[in-house]
Short mmCIF file of C-alpha atoms and ligand atoms in Angstrom, two decimals:
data_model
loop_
_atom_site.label_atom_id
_atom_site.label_comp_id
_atom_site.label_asym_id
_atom_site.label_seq_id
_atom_site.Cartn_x
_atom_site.Cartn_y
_atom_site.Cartn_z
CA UNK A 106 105.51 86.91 76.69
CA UNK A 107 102.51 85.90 75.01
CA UNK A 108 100.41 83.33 77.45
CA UNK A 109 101.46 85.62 80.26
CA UNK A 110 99.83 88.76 77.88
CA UNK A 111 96.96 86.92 77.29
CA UNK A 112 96.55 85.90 80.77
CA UNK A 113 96.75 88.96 82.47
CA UNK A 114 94.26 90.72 79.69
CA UNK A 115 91.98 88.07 80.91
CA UNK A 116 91.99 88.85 83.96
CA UNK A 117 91.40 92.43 83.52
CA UNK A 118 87.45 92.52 82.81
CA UNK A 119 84.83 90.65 81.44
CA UNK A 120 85.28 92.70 78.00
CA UNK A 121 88.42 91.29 77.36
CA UNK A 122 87.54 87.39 78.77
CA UNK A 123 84.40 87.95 75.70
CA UNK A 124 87.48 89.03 73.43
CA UNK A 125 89.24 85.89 74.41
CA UNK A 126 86.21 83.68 74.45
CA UNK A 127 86.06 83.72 70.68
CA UNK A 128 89.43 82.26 71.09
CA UNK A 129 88.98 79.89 73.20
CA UNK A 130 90.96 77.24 72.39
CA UNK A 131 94.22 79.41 71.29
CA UNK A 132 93.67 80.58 74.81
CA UNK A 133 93.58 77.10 76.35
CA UNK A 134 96.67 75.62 74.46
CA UNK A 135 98.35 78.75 75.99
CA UNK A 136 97.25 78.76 79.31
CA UNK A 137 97.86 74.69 79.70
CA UNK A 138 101.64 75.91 78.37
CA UNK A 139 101.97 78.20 81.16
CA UNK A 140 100.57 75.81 83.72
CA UNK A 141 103.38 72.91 82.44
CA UNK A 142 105.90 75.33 82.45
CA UNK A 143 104.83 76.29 86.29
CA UNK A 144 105.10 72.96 87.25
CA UNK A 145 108.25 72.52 86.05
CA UNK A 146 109.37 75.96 87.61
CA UNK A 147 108.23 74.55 90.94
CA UNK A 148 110.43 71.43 89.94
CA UNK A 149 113.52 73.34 89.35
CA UNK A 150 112.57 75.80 92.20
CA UNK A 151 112.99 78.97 90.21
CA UNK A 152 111.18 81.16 92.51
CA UNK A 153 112.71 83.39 94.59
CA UNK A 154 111.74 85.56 98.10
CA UNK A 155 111.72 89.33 97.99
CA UNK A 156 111.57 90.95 101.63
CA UNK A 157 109.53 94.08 101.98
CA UNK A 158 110.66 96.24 105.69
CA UNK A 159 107.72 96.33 108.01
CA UNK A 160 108.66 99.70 109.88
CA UNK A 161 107.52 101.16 112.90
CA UNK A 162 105.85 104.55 112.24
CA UNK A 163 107.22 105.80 115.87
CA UNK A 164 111.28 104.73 116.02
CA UNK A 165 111.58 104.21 111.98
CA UNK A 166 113.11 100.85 112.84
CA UNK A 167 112.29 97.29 110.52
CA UNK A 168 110.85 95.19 113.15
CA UNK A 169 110.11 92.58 110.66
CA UNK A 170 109.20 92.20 106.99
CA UNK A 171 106.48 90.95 104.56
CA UNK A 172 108.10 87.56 102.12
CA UNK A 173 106.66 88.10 98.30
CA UNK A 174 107.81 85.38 95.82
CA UNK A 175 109.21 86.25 92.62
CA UNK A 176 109.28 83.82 89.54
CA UNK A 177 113.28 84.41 88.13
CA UNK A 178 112.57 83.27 84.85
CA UNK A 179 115.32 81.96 83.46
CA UNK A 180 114.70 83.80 80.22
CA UNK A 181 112.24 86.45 80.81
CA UNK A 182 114.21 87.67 84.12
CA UNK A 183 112.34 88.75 87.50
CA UNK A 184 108.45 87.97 87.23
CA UNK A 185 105.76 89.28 89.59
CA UNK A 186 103.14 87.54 91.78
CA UNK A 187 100.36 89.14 89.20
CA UNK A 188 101.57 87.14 86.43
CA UNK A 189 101.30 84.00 88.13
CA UNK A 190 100.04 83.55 91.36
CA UNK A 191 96.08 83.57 89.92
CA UNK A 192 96.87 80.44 87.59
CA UNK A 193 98.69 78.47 90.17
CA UNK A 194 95.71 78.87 92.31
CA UNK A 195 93.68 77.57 89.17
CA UNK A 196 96.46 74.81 88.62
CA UNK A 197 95.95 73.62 91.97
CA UNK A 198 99.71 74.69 92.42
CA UNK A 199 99.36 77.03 94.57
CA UNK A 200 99.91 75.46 97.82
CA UNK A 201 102.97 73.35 96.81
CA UNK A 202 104.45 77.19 95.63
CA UNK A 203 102.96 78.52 99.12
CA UNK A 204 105.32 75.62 100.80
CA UNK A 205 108.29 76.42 98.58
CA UNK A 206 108.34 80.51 99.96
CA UNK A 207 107.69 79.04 103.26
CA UNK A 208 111.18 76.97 103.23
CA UNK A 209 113.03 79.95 101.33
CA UNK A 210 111.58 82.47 104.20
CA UNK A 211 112.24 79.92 107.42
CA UNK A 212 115.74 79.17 105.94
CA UNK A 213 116.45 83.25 105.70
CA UNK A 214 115.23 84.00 108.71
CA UNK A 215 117.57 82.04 110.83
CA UNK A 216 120.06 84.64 108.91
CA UNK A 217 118.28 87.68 110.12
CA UNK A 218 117.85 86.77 113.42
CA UNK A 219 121.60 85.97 113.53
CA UNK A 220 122.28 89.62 112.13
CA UNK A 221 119.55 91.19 114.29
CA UNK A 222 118.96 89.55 117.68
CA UNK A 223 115.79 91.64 117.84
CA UNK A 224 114.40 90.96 114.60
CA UNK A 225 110.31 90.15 114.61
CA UNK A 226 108.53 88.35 112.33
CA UNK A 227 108.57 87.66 108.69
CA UNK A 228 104.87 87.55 107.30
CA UNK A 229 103.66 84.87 104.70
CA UNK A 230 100.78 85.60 102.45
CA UNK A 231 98.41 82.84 101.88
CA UNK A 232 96.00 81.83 99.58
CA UNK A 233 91.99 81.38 99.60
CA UNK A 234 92.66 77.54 98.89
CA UNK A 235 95.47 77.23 101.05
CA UNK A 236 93.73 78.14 104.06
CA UNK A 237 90.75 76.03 103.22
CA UNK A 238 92.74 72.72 103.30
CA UNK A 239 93.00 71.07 106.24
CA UNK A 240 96.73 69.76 106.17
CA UNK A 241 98.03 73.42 106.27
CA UNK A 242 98.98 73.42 109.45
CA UNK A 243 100.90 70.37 109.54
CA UNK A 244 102.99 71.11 106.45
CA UNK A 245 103.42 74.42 107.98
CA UNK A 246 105.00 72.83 111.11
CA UNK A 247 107.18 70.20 109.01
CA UNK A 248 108.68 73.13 107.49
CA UNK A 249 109.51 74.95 110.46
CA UNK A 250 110.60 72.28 112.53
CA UNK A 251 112.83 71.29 109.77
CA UNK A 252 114.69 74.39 109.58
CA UNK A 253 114.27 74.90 113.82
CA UNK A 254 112.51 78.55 113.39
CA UNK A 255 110.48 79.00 116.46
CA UNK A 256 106.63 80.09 115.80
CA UNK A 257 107.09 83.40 116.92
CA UNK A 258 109.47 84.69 113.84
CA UNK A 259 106.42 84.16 111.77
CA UNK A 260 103.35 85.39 110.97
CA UNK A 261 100.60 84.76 108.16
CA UNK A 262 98.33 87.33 105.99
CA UNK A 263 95.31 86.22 105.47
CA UNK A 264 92.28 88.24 103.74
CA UNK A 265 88.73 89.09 105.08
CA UNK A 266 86.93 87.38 102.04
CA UNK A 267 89.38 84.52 102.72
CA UNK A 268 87.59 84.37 106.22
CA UNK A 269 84.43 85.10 105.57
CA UNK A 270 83.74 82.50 103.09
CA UNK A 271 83.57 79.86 105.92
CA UNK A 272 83.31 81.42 109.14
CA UNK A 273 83.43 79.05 111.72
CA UNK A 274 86.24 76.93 109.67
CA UNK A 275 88.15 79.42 109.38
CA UNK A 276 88.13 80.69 112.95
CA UNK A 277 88.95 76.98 114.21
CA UNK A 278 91.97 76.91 111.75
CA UNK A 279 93.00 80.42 113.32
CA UNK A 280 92.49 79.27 116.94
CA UNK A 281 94.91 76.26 115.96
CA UNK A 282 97.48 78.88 114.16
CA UNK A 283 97.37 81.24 117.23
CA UNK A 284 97.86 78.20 119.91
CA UNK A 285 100.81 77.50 118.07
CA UNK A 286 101.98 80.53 118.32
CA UNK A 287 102.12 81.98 114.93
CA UNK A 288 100.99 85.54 114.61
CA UNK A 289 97.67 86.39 112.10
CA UNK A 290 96.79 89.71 110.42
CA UNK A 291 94.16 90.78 108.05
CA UNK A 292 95.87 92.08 104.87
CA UNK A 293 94.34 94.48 102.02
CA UNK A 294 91.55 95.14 105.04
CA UNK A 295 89.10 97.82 104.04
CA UNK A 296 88.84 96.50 100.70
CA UNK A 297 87.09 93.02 101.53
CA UNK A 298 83.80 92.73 103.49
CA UNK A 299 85.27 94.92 106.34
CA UNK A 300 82.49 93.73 108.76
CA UNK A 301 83.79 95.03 111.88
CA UNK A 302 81.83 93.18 113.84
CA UNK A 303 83.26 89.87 112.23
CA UNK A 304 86.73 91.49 113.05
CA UNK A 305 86.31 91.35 116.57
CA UNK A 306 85.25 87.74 116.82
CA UNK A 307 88.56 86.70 114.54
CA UNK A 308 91.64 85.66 116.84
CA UNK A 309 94.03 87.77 114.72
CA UNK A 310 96.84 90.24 116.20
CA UNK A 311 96.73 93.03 113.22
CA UNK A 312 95.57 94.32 110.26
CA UNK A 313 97.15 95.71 106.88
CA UNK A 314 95.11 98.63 105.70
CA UNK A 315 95.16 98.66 102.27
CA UNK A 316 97.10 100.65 100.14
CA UNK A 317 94.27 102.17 97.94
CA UNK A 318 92.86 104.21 101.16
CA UNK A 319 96.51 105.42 101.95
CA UNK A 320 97.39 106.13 98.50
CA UNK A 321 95.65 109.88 98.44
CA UNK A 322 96.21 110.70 102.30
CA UNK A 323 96.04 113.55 103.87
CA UNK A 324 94.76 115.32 100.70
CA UNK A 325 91.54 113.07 100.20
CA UNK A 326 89.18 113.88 103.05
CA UNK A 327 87.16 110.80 103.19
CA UNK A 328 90.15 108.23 102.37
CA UNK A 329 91.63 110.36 105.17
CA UNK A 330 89.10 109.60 107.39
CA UNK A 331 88.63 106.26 106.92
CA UNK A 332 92.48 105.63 107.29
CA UNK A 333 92.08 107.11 110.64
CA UNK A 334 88.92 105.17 111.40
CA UNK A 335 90.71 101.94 110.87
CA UNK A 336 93.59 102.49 112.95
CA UNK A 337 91.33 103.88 115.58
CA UNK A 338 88.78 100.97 115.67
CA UNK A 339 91.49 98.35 115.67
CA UNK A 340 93.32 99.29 118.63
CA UNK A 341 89.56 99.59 120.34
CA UNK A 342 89.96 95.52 119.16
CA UNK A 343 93.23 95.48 120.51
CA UNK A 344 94.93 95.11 117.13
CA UNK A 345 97.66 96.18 115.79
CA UNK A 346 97.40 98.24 112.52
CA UNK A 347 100.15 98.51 109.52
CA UNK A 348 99.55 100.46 106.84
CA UNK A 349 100.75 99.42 103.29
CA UNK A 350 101.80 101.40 100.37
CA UNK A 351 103.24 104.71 102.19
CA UNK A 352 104.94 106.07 99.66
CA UNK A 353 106.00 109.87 100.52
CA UNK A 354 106.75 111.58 104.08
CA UNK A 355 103.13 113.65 103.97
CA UNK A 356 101.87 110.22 104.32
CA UNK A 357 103.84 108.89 107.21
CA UNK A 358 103.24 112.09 109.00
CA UNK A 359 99.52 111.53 108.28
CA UNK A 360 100.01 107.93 109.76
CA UNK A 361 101.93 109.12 112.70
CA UNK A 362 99.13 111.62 113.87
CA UNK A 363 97.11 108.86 113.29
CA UNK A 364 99.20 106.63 115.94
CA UNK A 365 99.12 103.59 113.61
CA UNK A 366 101.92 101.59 114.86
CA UNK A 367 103.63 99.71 111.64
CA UNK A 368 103.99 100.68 107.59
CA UNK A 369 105.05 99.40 104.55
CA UNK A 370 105.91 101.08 101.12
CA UNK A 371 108.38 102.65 98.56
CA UNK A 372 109.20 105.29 101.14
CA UNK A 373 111.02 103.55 103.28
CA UNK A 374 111.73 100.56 100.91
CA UNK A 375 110.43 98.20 98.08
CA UNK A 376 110.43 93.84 98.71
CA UNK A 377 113.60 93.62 98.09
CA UNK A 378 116.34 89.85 97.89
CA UNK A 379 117.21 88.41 100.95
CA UNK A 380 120.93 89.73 101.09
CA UNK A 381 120.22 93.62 100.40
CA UNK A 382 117.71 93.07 103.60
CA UNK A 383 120.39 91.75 105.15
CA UNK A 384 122.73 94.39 104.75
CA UNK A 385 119.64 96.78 105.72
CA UNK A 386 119.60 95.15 109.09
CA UNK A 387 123.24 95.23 109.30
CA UNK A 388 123.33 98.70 109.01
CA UNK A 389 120.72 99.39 111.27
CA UNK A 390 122.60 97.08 114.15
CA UNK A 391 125.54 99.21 113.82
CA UNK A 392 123.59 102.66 114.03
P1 C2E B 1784 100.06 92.08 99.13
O1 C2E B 1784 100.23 90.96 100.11
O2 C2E B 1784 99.01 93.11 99.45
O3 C2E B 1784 101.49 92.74 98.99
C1 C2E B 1784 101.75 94.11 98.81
C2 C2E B 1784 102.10 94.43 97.37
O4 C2E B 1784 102.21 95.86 97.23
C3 C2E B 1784 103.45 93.87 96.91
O5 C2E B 1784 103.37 93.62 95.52
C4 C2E B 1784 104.38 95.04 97.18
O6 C2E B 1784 105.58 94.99 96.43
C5 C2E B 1784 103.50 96.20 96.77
N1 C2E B 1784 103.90 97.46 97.41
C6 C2E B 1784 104.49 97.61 98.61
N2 C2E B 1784 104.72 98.92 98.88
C7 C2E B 1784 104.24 99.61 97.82
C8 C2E B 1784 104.17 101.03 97.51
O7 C2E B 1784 104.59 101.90 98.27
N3 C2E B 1784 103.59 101.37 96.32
C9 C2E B 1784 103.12 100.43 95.46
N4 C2E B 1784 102.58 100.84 94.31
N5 C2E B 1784 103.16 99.11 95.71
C10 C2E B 1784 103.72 98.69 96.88
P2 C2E B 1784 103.80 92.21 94.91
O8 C2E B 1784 105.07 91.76 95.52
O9 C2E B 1784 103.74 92.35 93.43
O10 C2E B 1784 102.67 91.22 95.41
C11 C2E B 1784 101.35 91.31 94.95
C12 C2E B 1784 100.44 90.34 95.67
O11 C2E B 1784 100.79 88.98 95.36
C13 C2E B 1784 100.52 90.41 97.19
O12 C2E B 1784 99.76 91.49 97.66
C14 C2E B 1784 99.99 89.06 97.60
O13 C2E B 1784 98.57 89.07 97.64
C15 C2E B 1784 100.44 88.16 96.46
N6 C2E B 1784 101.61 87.36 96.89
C16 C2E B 1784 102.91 87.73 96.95
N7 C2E B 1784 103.68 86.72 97.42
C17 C2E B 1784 102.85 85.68 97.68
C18 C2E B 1784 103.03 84.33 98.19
O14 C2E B 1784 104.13 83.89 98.54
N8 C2E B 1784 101.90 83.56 98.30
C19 C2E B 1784 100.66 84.02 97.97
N9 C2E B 1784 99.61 83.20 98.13
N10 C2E B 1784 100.45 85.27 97.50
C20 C2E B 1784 101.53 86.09 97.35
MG1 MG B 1785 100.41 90.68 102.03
MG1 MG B 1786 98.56 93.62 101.36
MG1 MG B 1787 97.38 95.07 98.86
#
């Protein structure tokens, strides 16, 4: 696990990049290793889709689900988005791995909706450089119209900075999203630029509070009130809020005072493969 080691220490603080910088070019036969052996991962499409519930805070029902890829290394076993997502960005490999979860999520979701007539959306992350090139929207649509998934049984996460950066781009490419029908939300919000007042202006439907200002609610007064602030201000907007990372029943109480409509977390359930959702929705047909 070396390259991915040394990657990740990289990425932890300048202190460490200086620590790395004297060994530069151990670092850079390394980190060209990893990128060839991403490549060929993508080739031999070892990634797989983990499915995190989306819940609603009032009936405690999955009305849809978040899609987070997992690398299934065939000899290091189940590897997370941390270890890999940041150099495929750098590799310029990230939107050819943002296509592959795409096809895994439309071809799954044609199996929830059979399960669950009811079932909502599945969300797709994307990435900075993703969203900044201007085919995205077409491969988007060759993907679903191969597979027949209809626009509304997706929707797309996309982060303030990721919008901010270009303003005006970005709100024409989320104009074209929206008139296709594909639902938009704001993920990590909170933790990005959070200028309200930019908020209102973007033609999304929610927003994902982030899990650092849920993690120490009810007993943190301000993250407390800025949790409630959120959800308060976005349904001024119109928006729907989620909150991510709920992870005890204090905190979904907290939430549900709060009237925040959707969460995520190890409470209910962690992303989890495609057929253990499956049987999750099963189950909660039958009830
Ligand atoms: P994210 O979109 O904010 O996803 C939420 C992350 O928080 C997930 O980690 C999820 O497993 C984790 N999480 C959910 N509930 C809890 C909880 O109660 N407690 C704790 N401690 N953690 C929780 P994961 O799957 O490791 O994904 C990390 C990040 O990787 C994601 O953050 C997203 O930014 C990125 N990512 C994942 N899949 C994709 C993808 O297909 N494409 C792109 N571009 N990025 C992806
Ligand atoms: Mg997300
Ligand atoms: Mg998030
Ligand atoms: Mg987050």
């Amino acid at each position: 696990n070396a390259d991915i080691a040394m990657y990740r220490a990289k990425n932890k603080g300048k202190d460490n990049y200086q620590f790395y910088a004297s060994e530069m070019n151990v670092h850079t036969v390394e980190k060209l290793a990893f990128e060839a052996r991403l490549r060929k991962a993508l080739e031999r499409r070892e990634f797989v889709v983990y499915y995190q519930p989306k819940v609603s805070v009032a009936t405690g029902k999955i009305v849809g689900a978040e899609a987070l890829v997992r690398w299934n290394h065939p000899d290091r076993g189940i590897l997370f988005p941390n270890d890999f997502i940041g150099l495929a960005e750098e590799a310029g490999l990230i939107s050819r791995l943002g296509m592959l979860v795409l096809d895994i999520a439309c071809k799954d979701i044609l199996s929830f909706r059979q399960v669950d007539a009811g079932f909502g959306r599945v969300a797709i992350n994307l990435s900075a450089s993703q969203f900044n090139e201007y085919q995205l929207l077409d491969e988007v649509r060759g993907v679903t119209e191969f597979w027949r998934v209809p626009s509304n049984a997706l929707e797309f996460e996309i982060t303030e900075s990721m919008v901010m950066h270009n303003r005006d781009q970005a709100i024409v490419l989320m104009d074209a999203f929206k008139k296709e029908g594909f639902s938009l939300s704001i993920d990590d919000f909170g933790t990005g630029y959070s200028s309200l007042a930019y908020l209102k202006r973007f033609p999304v439907d929610s927003v994902k509070v982030d899990r650092s200002f849920i993690k120490d609610i009810p007993e943190d007064p301000n993250d407390t009130a800025i949790a409630h602030t959120i959800v308060a201000m976005a349904h001024t907007l119109g928006l729907k809020v989620i909150a991510e990372g709920v992870d005890s029943a204090t905190q979904l109480q907290t939430l549900q005072n709060f009237d925040c409509d959707e969460y995520q977390g190890y409470f209910f359930s962690k992303a989890i493969p495609a057929r253990d959702f499956l049987a999750l929705l099963q189950q909660q047909v039958l009830n």
